Amino acid sequence: QGVTGVHFLTDKRGKFKGRAFLRFATSKLAASALKRAGTTILEREITVVYAKPDNTPSDFEPVGSSSATEAVHGGGGEEAGDASGNQGGEGQYLFVSNLPFTVEESDVQGFFPNCTAVHWQTDKRGKFKGRAIVEFQSEQSASEALEKSGQCLLDRPIKVVVADPELIKGGKVSLGSKPAEQKTSSAPARNRSQPRVNMMDKPEGCNVVFVAGVSKDVEDEHMHELFKDCGEISEIRWIFDKHTGDFKQCGCVEFAEEDSVDKAILKAGEMVLGRPIRIKFAQPKGSRRR
C-alpha cells in the first residue's frame, strides 16, 4: 500500500512548479505522509499538507513501481504502522464534491453502499453547497470509495478525496444536515452574482468567449470542465502581459460551433477554483472591432 497516483503541477508554458498532488490508497497512509513535512528530498526541505478538495485534480498518473512508493514513504512500513496505531478504530472520512443539488442521502448511500453517514455541507445561510463529508467505518471501505472519484452520480462526475481528520475533530468543518429545498417557482433560481446576459451584444459569426477573473492556478482542463455541456472547444488562449510575461488571469475560449457560445455565456458567475468568473462575447479570430 502507498501512493497510487501523482499529478505534477506545471505552469501554462509546461514548466514544473515544484509542487505535486499525491493520491494514497488509504486515509491512514495519507495521514502518515504528513509526518514527512520538513524532511529533505534532493537537499530541499519539503512541505506536506492535505490538499484542498476544490483544488484537487481529477487526473492522476498511476504509480505502480515499489520504488516510487518507497521514495515517498521512505520504506513506509514503520510510518504506516505508527499511523495505524494512532488512528485505529476511528471512522474514515471522505470529502465528496460536485454533487448535484437534487441529490438525496439515499442516492449517496446507493453510490457508496458501505458508508455509515452522510454529512451535508452548507454555507452561512444554510444553502447546500453541493458537497458532503461521507463517513465509513473501515479503512478498506473508504479506500474502495476513493476509486469512484470521477464517476457519475445522477449524471454528474463527482470528486472524492480524503478529508482532513483534524479539521473534523477540531470542528472547523461542520457535520450538518442538508436543508430542505424551498420550491417557490418552477423556474430555476438565478445566481445573484451572475450578470444578466444581453444576446444583442453577440458579434456576428461569434464562436469565442472572453473569460476573466480566473485564478492564477487555472488550467485548460478547468475550462473544459466548465464548458463540457456547451460543445466542442477548439482552442484556449491565455493572455500574458507582453512586457513582464505575467499571466493576466484572463483568456479566450474558442468553440467549434457558433451555437456553443450561447450556452457558454450563461456560465458567467459560476465558480472556478473558488472564484466567480466573468464571461463575455468576444470577436471571432480574423475580425476587427468597428
Coordinates of C-alpha atoms in Angstrom, one line a residue:
Q1 CA 0.0 0.0 0.0
G2 CA 1.1 3.6 -0.6
V3 CA 1.0 6.2 -3.3
T4 CA -1.4 5.2 -6.1
G5 CA -1.2 8.3 -8.3
V6 CA 0.7 11.5 -8.8
H7 CA -0.2 14.8 -10.5
F8 CA 2.7 17.2 -11.2
L9 CA 1.8 20.9 -11.4
T10 CA 3.2 22.9 -14.3
D11 CA 2.6 26.5 -15.4
K12 CA 1.0 27.4 -18.7
R13 CA 4.3 27.0 -20.5
G14 CA 4.8 23.5 -19.3
K15 CA 7.4 24.3 -16.7
F16 CA 7.4 22.3 -13.5
K17 CA 6.3 24.4 -10.5
G18 CA 8.0 22.2 -7.8
R19 CA 4.6 21.0 -6.5
A20 CA 2.6 17.8 -6.9
F21 CA -0.5 16.1 -5.6
L22 CA -0.2 12.6 -4.3
R23 CA -3.1 10.2 -4.0
F24 CA -2.8 7.4 -1.4
A25 CA -4.5 4.1 -1.2
T26 CA -6.0 4.8 2.3
S27 CA -6.6 7.8 4.5
K28 CA -4.2 6.4 7.1
L29 CA -1.3 6.4 4.7
A30 CA -2.2 10.0 3.7
A31 CA -2.1 10.9 7.4
S32 CA 1.2 9.1 7.7
A33 CA 2.7 11.1 4.8
L34 CA 2.0 14.4 6.7
K35 CA 4.7 13.4 9.1
R36 CA 7.2 13.7 6.3
A37 CA 6.8 17.5 6.3
G38 CA 10.1 19.2 6.9
T39 CA 12.2 16.2 5.7
T40 CA 14.7 16.6 2.9
I41 CA 14.4 15.3 -0.7
L42 CA 17.4 16.0 -3.0
E43 CA 18.7 18.6 -0.5
R44 CA 15.5 20.5 -0.3
E45 CA 13.1 20.7 2.7
I46 CA 9.6 19.7 1.6
T47 CA 6.2 20.9 2.7
V48 CA 3.4 18.3 3.0
V49 CA -0.2 19.3 3.7
Y50 CA -3.7 18.0 3.0
A51 CA -4.9 19.1 -0.5
K52 CA -7.9 21.4 -0.6
P53 CA -10.8 19.5 -2.2
D54 CA -11.7 22.2 -4.6
N55 CA -8.2 22.3 -6.0
T56 CA -7.6 18.6 -6.2
P57 CA -7.1 17.4 -9.8
S58 CA -9.1 14.5 -11.2
D59 CA -6.4 13.1 -13.4
F60 CA -3.5 11.2 -11.7
E61 CA -0.7 9.2 -13.3
P62 CA -0.7 5.7 -11.8
V63 CA 2.2 4.8 -9.7
G64 CA 2.9 1.1 -10.0
S65 CA 6.5 0.7 -9.0
S66 CA 7.5 -0.1 -5.5
S67 CA 10.5 2.3 -5.8
A68 CA 8.1 5.2 -6.4
T69 CA 6.1 4.3 -3.3
E70 CA 9.2 4.0 -1.2
A71 CA 10.5 7.3 -2.4
V72 CA 7.6 9.0 -0.7
H73 CA 7.3 6.8 2.4
G74 CA 11.0 6.1 2.9
G75 CA 10.2 2.4 3.3
G76 CA 6.8 3.1 4.7
G77 CA 6.5 0.2 7.0
E78 CA 7.3 1.9 10.3
E79 CA 5.3 5.0 9.5
A80 CA 2.2 3.1 8.3
G81 CA 2.3 1.0 11.5
D82 CA 2.6 4.1 13.6
A83 CA -0.4 5.8 11.8
S84 CA -2.4 2.7 12.2
G85 CA -1.7 2.5 15.9
N86 CA -2.6 6.1 16.5
Q87 CA -5.8 6.1 14.4
G88 CA -7.1 2.5 14.9
G89 CA -10.8 2.2 15.5
E90 CA -11.7 5.7 14.2
G91 CA -14.2 6.5 11.4
Q92 CA -12.8 7.3 8.0
Y93 CA -14.0 10.5 6.3
L94 CA -14.0 11.3 2.6
F95 CA -14.8 14.7 1.1
V96 CA -17.2 14.4 -1.9
S97 CA -17.8 17.5 -4.1
N98 CA -19.6 18.4 -7.3
L99 CA -22.7 16.7 -6.1
P100 CA -26.0 17.6 -7.9
F101 CA -28.2 19.9 -5.8
T102 CA -31.1 17.4 -6.2
V103 CA -29.1 14.6 -4.5
E104 CA -30.6 12.8 -1.5
E105 CA -28.9 10.8 1.2
S106 CA -30.3 7.6 -0.3
D107 CA -28.5 8.4 -3.6
V108 CA -25.2 8.8 -1.9
Q109 CA -25.7 5.6 0.2
G110 CA -26.6 3.7 -3.0
F111 CA -23.4 5.0 -4.7
F112 CA -21.3 4.2 -1.6
P113 CA -23.0 1.1 -0.2
N114 CA -20.6 0.8 2.7
C115 CA -20.9 4.4 4.0
T116 CA -22.3 4.8 7.5
A117 CA -23.2 8.5 7.5
V118 CA -23.6 11.5 5.1
H119 CA -22.9 15.0 6.4
W120 CA -24.0 17.7 4.0
Q121 CA -22.0 21.0 3.7
T122 CA -23.9 24.3 3.7
D123 CA -22.9 27.9 3.5
K124 CA -23.6 30.5 6.2
R125 CA -27.2 30.9 5.1
G126 CA -27.8 27.2 5.2
K127 CA -27.8 26.7 1.5
F128 CA -26.5 23.3 0.3
K129 CA -23.0 23.7 -1.4
G130 CA -23.0 20.5 -3.4
R131 CA -20.5 18.9 -1.1
A132 CA -20.6 16.3 1.7
I133 CA -18.4 14.6 4.2
V134 CA -19.1 10.8 3.8
E135 CA -18.2 8.6 6.8
F136 CA -17.1 5.0 6.6
Q137 CA -16.5 2.5 9.4
S138 CA -13.5 0.8 7.9
E139 CA -10.3 1.9 6.1
Q140 CA -11.0 -0.7 3.3
S141 CA -14.4 0.7 2.6
A142 CA -13.1 4.3 2.4
S143 CA -10.3 3.1 0.1
E144 CA -12.8 1.4 -2.3
A145 CA -14.9 4.6 -2.3
L146 CA -11.8 6.7 -3.3
E147 CA -11.6 4.8 -6.5
K148 CA -15.1 6.1 -7.5
S149 CA -13.7 9.7 -7.9
G150 CA -14.6 10.8 -11.4
Q151 CA -17.6 8.5 -11.8
C152 CA -21.1 10.0 -12.3
L153 CA -23.7 10.3 -9.6
L154 CA -27.1 11.4 -11.0
D155 CA -25.3 12.2 -14.3
R156 CA -22.6 14.4 -12.7
P157 CA -18.9 13.4 -12.3
I158 CA -18.1 13.7 -8.6
K159 CA -14.8 14.2 -6.9
V160 CA -13.7 12.1 -3.9
V161 CA -10.7 12.9 -1.8
V162 CA -9.6 12.1 1.8
A163 CA -11.0 14.6 4.3
D164 CA -8.6 16.2 6.8
P165 CA -9.5 14.5 10.1
E166 CA -8.0 17.3 12.1
L167 CA -10.5 19.8 10.6
I168 CA -13.4 17.5 11.5
K169 CA -12.1 16.8 15.0
G170 CA -11.5 20.5 15.6
G171 CA -15.0 21.5 14.5
K172 CA -13.7 23.5 11.6
V173 CA -15.8 21.5 9.2
S174 CA -19.4 21.2 10.2
L175 CA -21.1 17.8 10.1
G176 CA -24.6 19.0 9.3
S177 CA -27.8 18.0 7.5
K178 CA -28.9 19.0 4.1
P179 CA -31.6 21.8 4.2
A180 CA -35.0 21.0 2.7
E181 CA -35.5 22.6 -0.7
Q182 CA -37.9 25.5 -0.9
K183 CA -39.8 25.4 -4.1
T184 CA -41.4 28.7 -4.8
S185 CA -41.2 28.7 -8.5
S186 CA -40.8 26.2 -11.3
A187 CA -38.1 28.4 -12.8
P188 CA -34.5 27.8 -11.7
A189 CA -33.2 30.4 -9.2
R190 CA -30.7 32.8 -10.7
N191 CA -27.3 33.4 -9.1
R192 CA -27.3 37.0 -7.9
S193 CA -23.6 37.3 -8.7
Q194 CA -24.3 36.2 -12.3
P195 CA -24.6 39.1 -14.6
R196 CA -27.6 39.4 -16.9
V197 CA -26.8 38.4 -20.5
N198 CA -27.7 40.6 -23.4
M199 CA -27.6 38.4 -26.6
M200 CA -27.7 41.6 -28.6
D201 CA -24.0 42.1 -27.7
K202 CA -23.1 39.0 -29.6
P203 CA -20.9 39.8 -32.6
E204 CA -21.9 38.4 -36.0
G205 CA -20.3 35.0 -36.5
C206 CA -19.1 34.8 -32.9
N207 CA -17.7 31.5 -31.7
V208 CA -15.4 32.9 -29.0
V209 CA -16.0 34.0 -25.4
F210 CA -13.7 36.1 -23.2
V211 CA -13.2 34.8 -19.6
A212 CA -11.7 37.0 -16.9
G213 CA -11.2 36.9 -13.2
V214 CA -9.9 33.4 -13.2
S215 CA -7.4 32.0 -10.6
K216 CA -3.7 32.1 -11.3
D217 CA -3.7 28.4 -11.0
V218 CA -6.3 27.8 -13.7
E219 CA -5.5 25.2 -16.3
D220 CA -7.1 24.2 -19.7
E221 CA -8.9 21.3 -18.1
H222 CA -10.9 23.7 -15.8
M223 CA -12.3 25.4 -18.9
H224 CA -13.1 22.0 -20.5
E225 CA -14.9 21.0 -17.3
L226 CA -16.8 24.3 -17.1
F227 CA -18.0 24.2 -20.7
K228 CA -18.3 20.5 -21.1
D229 CA -22.0 20.7 -21.9
C230 CA -21.7 23.7 -24.3
G231 CA -20.0 22.0 -27.2
E232 CA -16.5 21.2 -28.6
I233 CA -13.7 23.6 -27.6
S234 CA -11.3 24.1 -30.5
E235 CA -8.8 26.3 -28.8
I236 CA -8.0 28.0 -25.4
R237 CA -5.8 31.1 -25.5
W238 CA -4.5 32.6 -22.2
I239 CA -3.4 36.2 -22.1
F240 CA 0.0 37.3 -20.7
D241 CA 1.5 40.7 -20.2
K242 CA 3.7 41.4 -23.2
H243 CA 6.3 43.2 -21.1
T244 CA 6.5 41.1 -17.9
G245 CA 5.2 37.8 -19.1
D246 CA 2.8 37.7 -16.1
F247 CA -0.5 35.8 -16.5
K248 CA -3.3 38.4 -16.7
Q249 CA -5.9 35.9 -15.3
C250 CA -8.0 36.0 -18.4
G251 CA -8.2 34.4 -21.9
C252 CA -10.4 33.4 -24.8
V253 CA -12.2 30.1 -25.3
E254 CA -13.0 29.3 -28.9
F255 CA -15.7 26.8 -29.8
A256 CA -16.1 24.7 -33.0
E257 CA -19.7 25.9 -33.4
E258 CA -21.3 29.3 -33.1
D259 CA -24.2 28.0 -31.1
S260 CA -21.9 26.9 -28.3
V261 CA -21.2 30.4 -27.1
D262 CA -24.9 30.9 -26.4
K263 CA -24.6 28.2 -23.8
A264 CA -21.2 29.2 -22.6
I265 CA -22.2 32.8 -21.9
L266 CA -24.8 31.6 -19.4
K267 CA -21.9 30.2 -17.3
A268 CA -20.9 33.7 -16.2
G269 CA -20.7 34.0 -12.4
E270 CA -20.0 30.3 -11.9
M271 CA -17.2 29.3 -9.5
V272 CA -13.9 28.0 -10.8
L273 CA -11.2 27.3 -8.2
G274 CA -13.2 29.3 -5.7
R275 CA -13.6 32.4 -7.9
P276 CA -16.7 33.6 -9.8
I277 CA -15.6 34.1 -13.4
R278 CA -16.7 36.8 -15.9
I279 CA -17.7 35.8 -19.4
K280 CA -18.4 38.0 -22.4
F281 CA -18.8 37.5 -26.1
A282 CA -15.5 38.1 -28.0
Q283 CA -14.7 39.0 -31.6
P284 CA -14.0 35.9 -33.7
K285 CA -10.4 35.4 -34.9
G286 CA -9.7 37.4 -38.0
S287 CA -12.4 40.0 -37.4
R288 CA -11.9 43.7 -36.4
R289 CA -13.8 45.8 -33.9
R290 CA -15.9 48.6 -35.5

